[in-house]
Short mmCIF file of C-alpha atoms and ligand atoms in Angstrom, two decimals:
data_model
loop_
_atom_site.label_atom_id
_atom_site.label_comp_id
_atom_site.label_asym_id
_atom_site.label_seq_id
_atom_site.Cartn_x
_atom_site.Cartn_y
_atom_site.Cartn_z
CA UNK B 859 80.11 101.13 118.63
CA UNK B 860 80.24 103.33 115.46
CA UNK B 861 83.80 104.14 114.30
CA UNK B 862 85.75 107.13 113.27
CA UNK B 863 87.26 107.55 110.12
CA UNK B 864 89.42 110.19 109.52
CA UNK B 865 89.62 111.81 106.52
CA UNK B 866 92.97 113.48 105.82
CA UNK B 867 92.38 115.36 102.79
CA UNK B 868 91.85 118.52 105.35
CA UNK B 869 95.06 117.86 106.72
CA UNK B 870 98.42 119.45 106.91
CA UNK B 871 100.70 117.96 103.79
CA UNK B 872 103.28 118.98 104.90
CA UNK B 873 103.09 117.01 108.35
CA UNK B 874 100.12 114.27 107.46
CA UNK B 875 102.46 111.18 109.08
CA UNK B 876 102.54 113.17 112.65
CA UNK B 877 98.92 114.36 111.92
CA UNK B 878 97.50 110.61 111.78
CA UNK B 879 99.77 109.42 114.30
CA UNK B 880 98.30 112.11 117.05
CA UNK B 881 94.95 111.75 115.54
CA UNK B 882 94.36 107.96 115.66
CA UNK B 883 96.42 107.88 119.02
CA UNK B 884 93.49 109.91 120.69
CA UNK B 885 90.53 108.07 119.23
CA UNK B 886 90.26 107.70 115.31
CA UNK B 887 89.72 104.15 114.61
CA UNK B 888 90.74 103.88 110.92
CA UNK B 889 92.56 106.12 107.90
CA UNK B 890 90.05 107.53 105.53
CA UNK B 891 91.98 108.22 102.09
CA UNK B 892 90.47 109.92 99.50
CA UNK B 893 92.09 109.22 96.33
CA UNK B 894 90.82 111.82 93.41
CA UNK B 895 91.44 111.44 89.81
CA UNK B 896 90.69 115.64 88.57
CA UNK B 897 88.20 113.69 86.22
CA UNK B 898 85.62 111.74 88.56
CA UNK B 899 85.76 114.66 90.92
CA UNK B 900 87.18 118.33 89.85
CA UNK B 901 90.06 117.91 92.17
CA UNK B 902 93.29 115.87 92.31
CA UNK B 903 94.57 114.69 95.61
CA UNK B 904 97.60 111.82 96.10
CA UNK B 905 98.06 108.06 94.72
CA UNK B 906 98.99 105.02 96.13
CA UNK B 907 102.66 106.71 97.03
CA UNK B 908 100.83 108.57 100.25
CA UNK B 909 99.16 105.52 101.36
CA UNK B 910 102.51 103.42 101.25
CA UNK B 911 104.21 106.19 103.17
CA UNK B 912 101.67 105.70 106.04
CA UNK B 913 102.36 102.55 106.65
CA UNK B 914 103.24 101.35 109.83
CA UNK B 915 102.81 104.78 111.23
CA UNK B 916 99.69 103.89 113.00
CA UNK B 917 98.03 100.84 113.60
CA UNK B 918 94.91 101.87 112.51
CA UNK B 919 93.59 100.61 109.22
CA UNK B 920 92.69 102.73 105.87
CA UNK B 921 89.83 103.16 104.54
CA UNK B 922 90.20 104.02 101.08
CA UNK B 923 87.59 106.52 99.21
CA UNK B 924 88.51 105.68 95.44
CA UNK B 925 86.69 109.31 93.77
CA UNK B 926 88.67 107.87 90.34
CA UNK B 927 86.71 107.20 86.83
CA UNK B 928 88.18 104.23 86.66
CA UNK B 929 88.25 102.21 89.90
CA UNK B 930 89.64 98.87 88.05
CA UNK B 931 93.14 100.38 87.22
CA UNK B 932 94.10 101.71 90.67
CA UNK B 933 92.52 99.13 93.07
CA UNK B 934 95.91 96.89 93.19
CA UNK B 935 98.14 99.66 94.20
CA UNK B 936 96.25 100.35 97.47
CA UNK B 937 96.19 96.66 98.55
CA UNK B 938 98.45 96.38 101.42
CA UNK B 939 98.09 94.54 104.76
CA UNK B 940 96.91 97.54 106.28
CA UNK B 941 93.77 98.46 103.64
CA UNK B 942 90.66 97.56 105.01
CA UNK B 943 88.19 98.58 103.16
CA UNK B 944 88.29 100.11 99.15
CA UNK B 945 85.58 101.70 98.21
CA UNK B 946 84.69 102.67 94.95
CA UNK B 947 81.53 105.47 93.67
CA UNK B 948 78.87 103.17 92.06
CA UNK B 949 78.47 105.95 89.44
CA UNK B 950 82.04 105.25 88.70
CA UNK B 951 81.50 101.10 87.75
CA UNK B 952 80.65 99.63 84.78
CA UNK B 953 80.69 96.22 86.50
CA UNK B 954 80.19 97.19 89.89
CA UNK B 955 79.65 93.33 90.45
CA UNK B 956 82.97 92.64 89.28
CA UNK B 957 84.52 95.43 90.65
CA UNK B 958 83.42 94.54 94.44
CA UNK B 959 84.84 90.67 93.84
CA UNK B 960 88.11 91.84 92.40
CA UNK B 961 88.51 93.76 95.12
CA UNK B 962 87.82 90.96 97.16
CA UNK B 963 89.99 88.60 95.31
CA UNK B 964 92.91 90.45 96.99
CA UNK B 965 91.41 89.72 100.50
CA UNK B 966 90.36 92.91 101.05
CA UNK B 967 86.79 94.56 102.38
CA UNK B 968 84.89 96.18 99.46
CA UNK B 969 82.35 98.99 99.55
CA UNK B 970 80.27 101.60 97.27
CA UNK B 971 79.42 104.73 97.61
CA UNK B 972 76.32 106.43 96.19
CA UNK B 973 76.35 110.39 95.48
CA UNK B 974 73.74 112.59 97.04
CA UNK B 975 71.56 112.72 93.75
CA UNK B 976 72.01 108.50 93.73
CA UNK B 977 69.35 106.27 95.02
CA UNK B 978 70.32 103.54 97.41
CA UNK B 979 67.90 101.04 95.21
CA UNK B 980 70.80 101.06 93.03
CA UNK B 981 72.82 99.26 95.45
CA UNK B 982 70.31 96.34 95.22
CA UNK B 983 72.12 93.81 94.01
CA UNK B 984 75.77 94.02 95.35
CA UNK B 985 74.25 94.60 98.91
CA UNK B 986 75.39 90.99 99.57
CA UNK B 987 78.47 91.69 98.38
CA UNK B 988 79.74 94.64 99.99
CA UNK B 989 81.29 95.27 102.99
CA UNK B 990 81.09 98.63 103.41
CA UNK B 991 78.05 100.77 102.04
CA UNK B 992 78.83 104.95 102.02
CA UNK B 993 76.66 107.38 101.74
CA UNK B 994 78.12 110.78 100.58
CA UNK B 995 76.50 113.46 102.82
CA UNK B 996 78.12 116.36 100.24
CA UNK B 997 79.00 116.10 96.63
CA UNK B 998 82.62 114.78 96.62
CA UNK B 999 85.84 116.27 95.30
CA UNK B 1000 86.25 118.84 98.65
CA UNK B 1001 86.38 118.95 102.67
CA UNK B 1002 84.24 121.35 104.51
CA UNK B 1003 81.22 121.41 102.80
CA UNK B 1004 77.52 121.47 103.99
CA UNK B 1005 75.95 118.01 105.03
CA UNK B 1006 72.89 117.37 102.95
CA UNK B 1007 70.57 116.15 105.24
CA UNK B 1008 68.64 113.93 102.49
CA UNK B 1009 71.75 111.21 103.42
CA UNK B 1010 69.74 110.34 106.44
CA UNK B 1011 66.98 108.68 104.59
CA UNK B 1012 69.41 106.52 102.85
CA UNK B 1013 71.13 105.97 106.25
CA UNK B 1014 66.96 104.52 107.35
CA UNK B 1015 66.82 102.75 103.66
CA UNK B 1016 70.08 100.64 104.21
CA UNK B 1017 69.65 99.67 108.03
CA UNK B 1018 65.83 98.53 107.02
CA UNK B 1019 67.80 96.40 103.92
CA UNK B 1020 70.02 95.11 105.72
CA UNK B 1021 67.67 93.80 108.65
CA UNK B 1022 65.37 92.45 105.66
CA UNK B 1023 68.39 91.13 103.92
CA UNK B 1024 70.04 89.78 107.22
CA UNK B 1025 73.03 90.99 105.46
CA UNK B 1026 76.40 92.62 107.47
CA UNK B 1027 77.39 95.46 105.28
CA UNK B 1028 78.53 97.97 107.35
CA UNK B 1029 77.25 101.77 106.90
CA UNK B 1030 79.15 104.80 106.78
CA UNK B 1031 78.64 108.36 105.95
CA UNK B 1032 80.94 110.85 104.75
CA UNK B 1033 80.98 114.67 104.43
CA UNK B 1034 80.18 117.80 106.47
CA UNK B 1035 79.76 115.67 109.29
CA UNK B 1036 80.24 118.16 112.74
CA UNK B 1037 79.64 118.04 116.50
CA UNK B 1038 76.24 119.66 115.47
CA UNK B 1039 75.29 116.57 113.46
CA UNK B 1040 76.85 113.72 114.62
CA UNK B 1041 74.78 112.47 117.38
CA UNK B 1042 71.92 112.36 115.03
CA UNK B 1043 74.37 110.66 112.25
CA UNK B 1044 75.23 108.05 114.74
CA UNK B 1045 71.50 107.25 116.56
CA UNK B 1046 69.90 106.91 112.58
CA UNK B 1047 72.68 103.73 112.91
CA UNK B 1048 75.28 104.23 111.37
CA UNK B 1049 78.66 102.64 111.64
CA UNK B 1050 81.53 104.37 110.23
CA UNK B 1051 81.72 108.17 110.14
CA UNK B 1052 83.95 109.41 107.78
CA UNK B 1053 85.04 113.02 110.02
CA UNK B 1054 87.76 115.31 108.06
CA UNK B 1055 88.04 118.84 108.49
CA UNK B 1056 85.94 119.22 112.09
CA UNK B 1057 88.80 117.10 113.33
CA UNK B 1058 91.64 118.25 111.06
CA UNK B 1059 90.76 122.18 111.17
CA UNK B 1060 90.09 121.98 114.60
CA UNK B 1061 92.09 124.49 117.13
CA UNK B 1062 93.05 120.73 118.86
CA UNK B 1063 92.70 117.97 116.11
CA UNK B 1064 93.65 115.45 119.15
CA UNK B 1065 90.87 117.27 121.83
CA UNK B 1066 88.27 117.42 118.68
CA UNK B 1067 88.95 113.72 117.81
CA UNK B 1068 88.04 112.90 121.92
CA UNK B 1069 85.19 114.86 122.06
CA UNK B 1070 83.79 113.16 118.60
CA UNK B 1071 84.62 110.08 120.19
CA UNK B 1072 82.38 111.18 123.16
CA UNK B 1073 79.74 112.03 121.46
CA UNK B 1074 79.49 108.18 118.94
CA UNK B 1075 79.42 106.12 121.98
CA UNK B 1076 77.10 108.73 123.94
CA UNK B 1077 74.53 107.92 121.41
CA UNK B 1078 75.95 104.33 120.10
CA UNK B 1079 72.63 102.56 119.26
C1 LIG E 1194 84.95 114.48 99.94
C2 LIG E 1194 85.64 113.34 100.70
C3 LIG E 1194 85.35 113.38 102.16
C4 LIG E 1194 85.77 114.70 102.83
C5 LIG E 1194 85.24 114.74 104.23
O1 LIG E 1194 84.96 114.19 98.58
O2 LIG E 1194 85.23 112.08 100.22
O3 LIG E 1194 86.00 112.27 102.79
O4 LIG E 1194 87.16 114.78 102.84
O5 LIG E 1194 85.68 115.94 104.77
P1 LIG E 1194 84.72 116.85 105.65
O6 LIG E 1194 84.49 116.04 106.92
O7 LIG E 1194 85.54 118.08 105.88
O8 LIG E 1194 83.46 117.08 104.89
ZN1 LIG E 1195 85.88 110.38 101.43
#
């Protein structure tokens, strides 16, 4: 069954807590953060000081998107026992291979995300490692963009690695992702959609959130 991930960066500041409380109440199965640095990505967003507030607001784990140049520094601050996953860009790592175990050292999931222009082959050898892989479906650093289609062929490449690989990685896709596009997002296989504004923007984040929730196990593969 894939899962949602919300992304909150569309959301309301000024109310996030009751926003992801609502939100992952009517169907959102984990907390998508993006963390962004103004250097890695144009914009700036929130540290570890948001993620801490959330907290025991909902049960739902975070999922957090580190869009930072460098990953290393900030990866401690956003352990807590309700961070699932960190993920940091593979264009962002030095020593993505060290990265991914450090990460791990603190009994957390780790995962990598490629940018549209990156090629999945990159990925080659950490795909043993990782426990998340995401493929950015727009260039990060905003919500509401266009989904590049192209993110579906490395959506193909990844479940055909990890069947060859019989590795457990779990894929996820994040960015521009709609009611238009999901069903195909979801039947290519993959397993964590990363949804932000559609949901957040939506006349009725909580009936939007239902509907994509709908729609992923309508077409679960
Ligand atoms: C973009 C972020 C995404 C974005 C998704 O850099 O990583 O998580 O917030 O938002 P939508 O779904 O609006 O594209
Ligand atoms: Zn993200």
């Amino acid at each position: 069954m894939a899962q949602i991930s919300l992304s909150i960066l569309s959301g309301d500041f000024s109310k996030l807590g009751e926003q992801v409380v609502s939100i992952c109440a009517a169907g959102a199965d984990l907390v998508h953060l993006d963390v962004m640095d103004g250097h890695f990505v144009p914009e700036i967003t929130f540290g570890s000081a948001v993620s801490n507030s959330l907290i025991g607001k909902t049960d739902k784990p975070f999922d957090v998107h580190l869009m930072v140049e460098t990953p290393d520094k900030f990866i401690a601050g956003f352990v807590n026992n309700q961070t699932k996953y960190i993920v940091v860009h593979q264009e962002a790592c030095i020593h993505l291979d060290r990265t991914l175990n450090f990460i791990k050292s603190f009994g957390v999931k780790c995962g990598v995300a490629i940018n549209p222009a990156t090629i999945p082959e990159t990925l080659d050898y950490v795909l043993d490692i990782a426990d998340q892989i995401l493929v950015m479906s727009v260039n990060p650093g905003y919500g509401g963009q266009k989904f590049i289609p192209s993110a579906l062929e490395k959506i193909d490449w990844l479940v055909s690695a990890r069947d060859a690989g019989r590795l457990s990685f779990k894929i996820a896709i994040d960015g521009g992702v709609n009611e238009e596009n999901l069903a195909q997002v979801i039947s290519a296989g993959t397993d964590i959609v990363v949804i932000g504004s559609a949901i957040c923007k939506a006349q009725n984040p909580v009936e939007s959130v239902e509907n994509f929730r709908r729609i992923a196990d309508a077409n679960a593969r």
